[in-house]
PDB file of C-alpha atoms in Angstrom:
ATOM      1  CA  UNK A  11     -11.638 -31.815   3.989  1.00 42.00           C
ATOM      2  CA  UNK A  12     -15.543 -31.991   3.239  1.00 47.00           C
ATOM      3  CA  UNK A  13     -17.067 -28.898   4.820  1.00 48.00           C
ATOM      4  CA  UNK A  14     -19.536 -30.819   7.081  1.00 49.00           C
ATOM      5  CA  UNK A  15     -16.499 -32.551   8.542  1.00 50.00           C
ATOM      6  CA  UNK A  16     -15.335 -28.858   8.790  1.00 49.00           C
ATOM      7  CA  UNK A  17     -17.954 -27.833  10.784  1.00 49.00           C
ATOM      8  CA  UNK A  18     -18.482 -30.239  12.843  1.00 54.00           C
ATOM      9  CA  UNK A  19     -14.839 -30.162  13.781  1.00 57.00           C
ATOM     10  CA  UNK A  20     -15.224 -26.604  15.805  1.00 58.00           C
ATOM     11  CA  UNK A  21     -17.156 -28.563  18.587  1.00 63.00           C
ATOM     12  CA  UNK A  22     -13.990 -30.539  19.082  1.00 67.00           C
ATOM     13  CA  UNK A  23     -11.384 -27.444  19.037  1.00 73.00           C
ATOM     14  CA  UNK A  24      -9.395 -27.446  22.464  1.00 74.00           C
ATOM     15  CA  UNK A  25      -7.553 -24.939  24.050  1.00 75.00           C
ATOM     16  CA  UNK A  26      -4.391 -25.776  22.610  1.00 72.00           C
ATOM     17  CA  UNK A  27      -0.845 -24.467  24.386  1.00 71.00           C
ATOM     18  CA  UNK A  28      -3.662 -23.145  27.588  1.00 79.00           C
ATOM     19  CA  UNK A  29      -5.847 -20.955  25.822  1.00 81.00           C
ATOM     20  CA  UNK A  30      -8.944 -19.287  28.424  1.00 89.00           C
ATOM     21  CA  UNK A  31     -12.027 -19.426  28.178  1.00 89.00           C
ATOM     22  CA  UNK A  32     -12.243 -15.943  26.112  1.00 91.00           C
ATOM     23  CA  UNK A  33      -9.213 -17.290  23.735  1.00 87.00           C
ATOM     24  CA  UNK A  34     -11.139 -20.314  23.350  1.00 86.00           C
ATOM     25  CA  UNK A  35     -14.444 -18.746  22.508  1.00 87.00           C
ATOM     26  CA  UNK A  36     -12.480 -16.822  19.709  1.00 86.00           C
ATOM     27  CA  UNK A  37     -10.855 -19.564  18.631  1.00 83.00           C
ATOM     28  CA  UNK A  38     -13.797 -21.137  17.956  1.00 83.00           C
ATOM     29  CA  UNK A  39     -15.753 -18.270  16.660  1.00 86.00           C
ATOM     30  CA  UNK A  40     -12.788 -17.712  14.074  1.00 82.00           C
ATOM     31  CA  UNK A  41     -12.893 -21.323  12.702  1.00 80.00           C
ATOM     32  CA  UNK A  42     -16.578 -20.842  12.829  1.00 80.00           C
ATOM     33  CA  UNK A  43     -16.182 -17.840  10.665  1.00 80.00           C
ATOM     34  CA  UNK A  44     -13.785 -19.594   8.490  1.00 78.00           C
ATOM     35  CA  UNK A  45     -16.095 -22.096   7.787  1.00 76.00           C
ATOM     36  CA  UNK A  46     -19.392 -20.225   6.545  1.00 77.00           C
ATOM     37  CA  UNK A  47     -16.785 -18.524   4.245  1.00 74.00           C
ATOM     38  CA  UNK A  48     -15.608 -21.829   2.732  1.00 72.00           C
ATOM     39  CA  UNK A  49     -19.244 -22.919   2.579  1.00 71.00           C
ATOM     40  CA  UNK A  50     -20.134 -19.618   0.353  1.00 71.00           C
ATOM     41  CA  UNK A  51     -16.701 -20.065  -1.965  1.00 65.00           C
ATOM     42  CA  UNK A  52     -17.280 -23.771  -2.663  1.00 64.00           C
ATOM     43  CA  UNK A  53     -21.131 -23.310  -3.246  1.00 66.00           C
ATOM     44  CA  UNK A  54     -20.176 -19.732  -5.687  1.00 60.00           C
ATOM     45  CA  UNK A  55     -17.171 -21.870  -7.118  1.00 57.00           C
ATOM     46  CA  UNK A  56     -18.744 -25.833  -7.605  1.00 57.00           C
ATOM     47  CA  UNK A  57     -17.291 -26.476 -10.779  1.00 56.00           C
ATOM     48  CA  UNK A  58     -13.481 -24.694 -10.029  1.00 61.00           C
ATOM     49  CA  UNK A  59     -14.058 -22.105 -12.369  1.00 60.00           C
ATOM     50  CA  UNK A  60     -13.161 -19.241 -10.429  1.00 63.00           C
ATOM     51  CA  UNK A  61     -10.064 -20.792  -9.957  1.00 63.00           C
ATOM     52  CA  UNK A  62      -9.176 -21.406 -13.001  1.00 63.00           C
ATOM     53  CA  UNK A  63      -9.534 -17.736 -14.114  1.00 70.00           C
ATOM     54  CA  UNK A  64      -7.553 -16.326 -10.838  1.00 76.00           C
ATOM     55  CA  UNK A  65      -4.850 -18.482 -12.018  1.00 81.00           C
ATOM     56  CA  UNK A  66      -4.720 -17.147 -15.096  1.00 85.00           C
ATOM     57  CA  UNK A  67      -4.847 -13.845 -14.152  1.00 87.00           C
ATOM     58  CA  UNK A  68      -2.107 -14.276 -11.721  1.00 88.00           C
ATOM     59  CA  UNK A  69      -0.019 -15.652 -14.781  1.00 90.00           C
ATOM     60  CA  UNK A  70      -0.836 -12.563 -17.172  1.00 90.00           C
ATOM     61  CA  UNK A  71      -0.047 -10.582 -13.963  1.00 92.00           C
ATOM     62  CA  UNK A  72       3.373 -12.229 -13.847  1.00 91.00           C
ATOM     63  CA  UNK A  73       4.080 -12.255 -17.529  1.00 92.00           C
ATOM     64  CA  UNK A  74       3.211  -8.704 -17.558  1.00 92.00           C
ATOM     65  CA  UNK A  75       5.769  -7.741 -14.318  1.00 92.00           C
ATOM     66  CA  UNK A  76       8.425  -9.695 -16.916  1.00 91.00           C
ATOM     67  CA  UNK A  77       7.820  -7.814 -19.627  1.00 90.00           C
ATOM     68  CA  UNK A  78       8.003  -4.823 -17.879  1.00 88.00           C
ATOM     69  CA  UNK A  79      11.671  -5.980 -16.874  1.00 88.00           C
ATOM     70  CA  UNK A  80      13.041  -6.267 -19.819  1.00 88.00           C
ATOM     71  CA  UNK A  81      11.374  -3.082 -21.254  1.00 88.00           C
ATOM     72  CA  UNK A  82       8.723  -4.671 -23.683  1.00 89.00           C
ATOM     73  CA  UNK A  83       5.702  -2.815 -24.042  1.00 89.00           C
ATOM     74  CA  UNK A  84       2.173  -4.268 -23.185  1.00 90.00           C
ATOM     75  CA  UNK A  85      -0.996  -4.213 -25.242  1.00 88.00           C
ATOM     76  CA  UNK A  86      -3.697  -4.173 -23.306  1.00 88.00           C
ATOM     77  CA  UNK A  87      -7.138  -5.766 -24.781  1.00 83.00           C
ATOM     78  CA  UNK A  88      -9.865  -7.010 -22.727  1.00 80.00           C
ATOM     79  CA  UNK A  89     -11.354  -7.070 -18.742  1.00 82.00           C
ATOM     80  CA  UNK A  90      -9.377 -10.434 -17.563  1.00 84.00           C
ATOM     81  CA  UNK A  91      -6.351  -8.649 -19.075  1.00 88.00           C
ATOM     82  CA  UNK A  92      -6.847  -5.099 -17.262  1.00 89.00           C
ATOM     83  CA  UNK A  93      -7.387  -6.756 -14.115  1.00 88.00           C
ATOM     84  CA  UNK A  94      -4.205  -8.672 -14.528  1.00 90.00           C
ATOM     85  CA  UNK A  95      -2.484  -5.041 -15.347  1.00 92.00           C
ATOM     86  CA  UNK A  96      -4.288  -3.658 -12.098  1.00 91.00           C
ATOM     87  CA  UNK A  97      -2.285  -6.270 -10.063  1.00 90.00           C
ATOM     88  CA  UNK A  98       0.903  -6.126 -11.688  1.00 91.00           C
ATOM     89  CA  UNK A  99       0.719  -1.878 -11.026  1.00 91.00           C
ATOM     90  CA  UNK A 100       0.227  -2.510  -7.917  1.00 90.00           C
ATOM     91  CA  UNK A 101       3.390  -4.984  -7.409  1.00 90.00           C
ATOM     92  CA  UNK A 102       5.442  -2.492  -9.820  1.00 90.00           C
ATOM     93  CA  UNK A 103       3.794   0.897 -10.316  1.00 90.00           C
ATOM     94  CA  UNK A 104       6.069   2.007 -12.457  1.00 89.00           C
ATOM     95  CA  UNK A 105       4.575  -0.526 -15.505  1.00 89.00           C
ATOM     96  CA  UNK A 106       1.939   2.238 -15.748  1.00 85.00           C
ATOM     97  CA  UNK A 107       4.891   3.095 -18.380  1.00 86.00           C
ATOM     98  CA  UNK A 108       5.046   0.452 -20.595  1.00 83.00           C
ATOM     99  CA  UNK A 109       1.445  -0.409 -22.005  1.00 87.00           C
ATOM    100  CA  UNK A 110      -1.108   0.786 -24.278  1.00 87.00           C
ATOM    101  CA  UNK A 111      -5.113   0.851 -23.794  1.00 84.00           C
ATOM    102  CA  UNK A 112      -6.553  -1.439 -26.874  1.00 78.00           C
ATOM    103  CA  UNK A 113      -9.507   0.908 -27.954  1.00 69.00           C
ATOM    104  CA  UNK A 114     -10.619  -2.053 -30.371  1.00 59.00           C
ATOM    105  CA  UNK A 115     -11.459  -4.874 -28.196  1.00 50.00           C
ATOM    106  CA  UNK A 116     -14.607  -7.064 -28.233  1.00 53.00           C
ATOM    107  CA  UNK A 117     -15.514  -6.654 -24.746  1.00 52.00           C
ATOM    108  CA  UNK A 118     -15.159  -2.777 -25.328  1.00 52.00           C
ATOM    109  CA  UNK A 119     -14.056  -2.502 -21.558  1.00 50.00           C
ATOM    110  CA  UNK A 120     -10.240  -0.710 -22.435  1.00 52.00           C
ATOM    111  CA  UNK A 121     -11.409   1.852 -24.546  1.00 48.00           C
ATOM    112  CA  UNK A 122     -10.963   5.383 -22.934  1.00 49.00           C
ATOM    113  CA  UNK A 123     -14.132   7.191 -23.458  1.00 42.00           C
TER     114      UNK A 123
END
């Protein structure tokens, strides 16, 4: 759906299943709200690359929470890849156990200084 067509569409939300007038006025206030925040991610994200990287840090984030399974240990280089690790220790805290801080990477962003 284009995002005019999404905001023009809150002048046409109903009350749905009986909805009053305050349940209404959210209603529309929360599609309204929902709206101005699709506007800002599709004018910060035009081209799709934000969503390209998410992805791949939600597929590091799973590799990692595999690895962790079967007890391989993780090397850790780079800011993508420590935010991947940041999400994975929060689904399984317990892979704190299993990976090492690269100290050598380009980006410089592992080392512990």
């Amino acid at each position: 759906m284009r995002l005019p067509a999404l905001r023009s569409s809150i002048t046409c939300i109903g009350r749905g299943t009986g909805l009053d007038d305050a349940g209404l006025a959210r209603k529309r206030e929360l599609l309204a709200q929902a709206a101005r925040r699709a506007a800002l991610l599709a004018k910060a994200d035009a081209h799709g690359a934000g969503r390209v990287r998410r992805l791949r840090i939600v597929m590091m984030t799973g590799a990692m929470l595999m690895r962790r399974e079967r007890g391989m240990t993780l090397l850790i280089d780079g800011f993508i890849v420590t935010s991947a690790l940041l999400a994975a220790s929060r689904i399984a805290p317990s892979i704190r156990r299993y990976h090492f801080l690269s100290p050598l990477g380009r980006a410089g962003t592992t080392s512990r200084n």
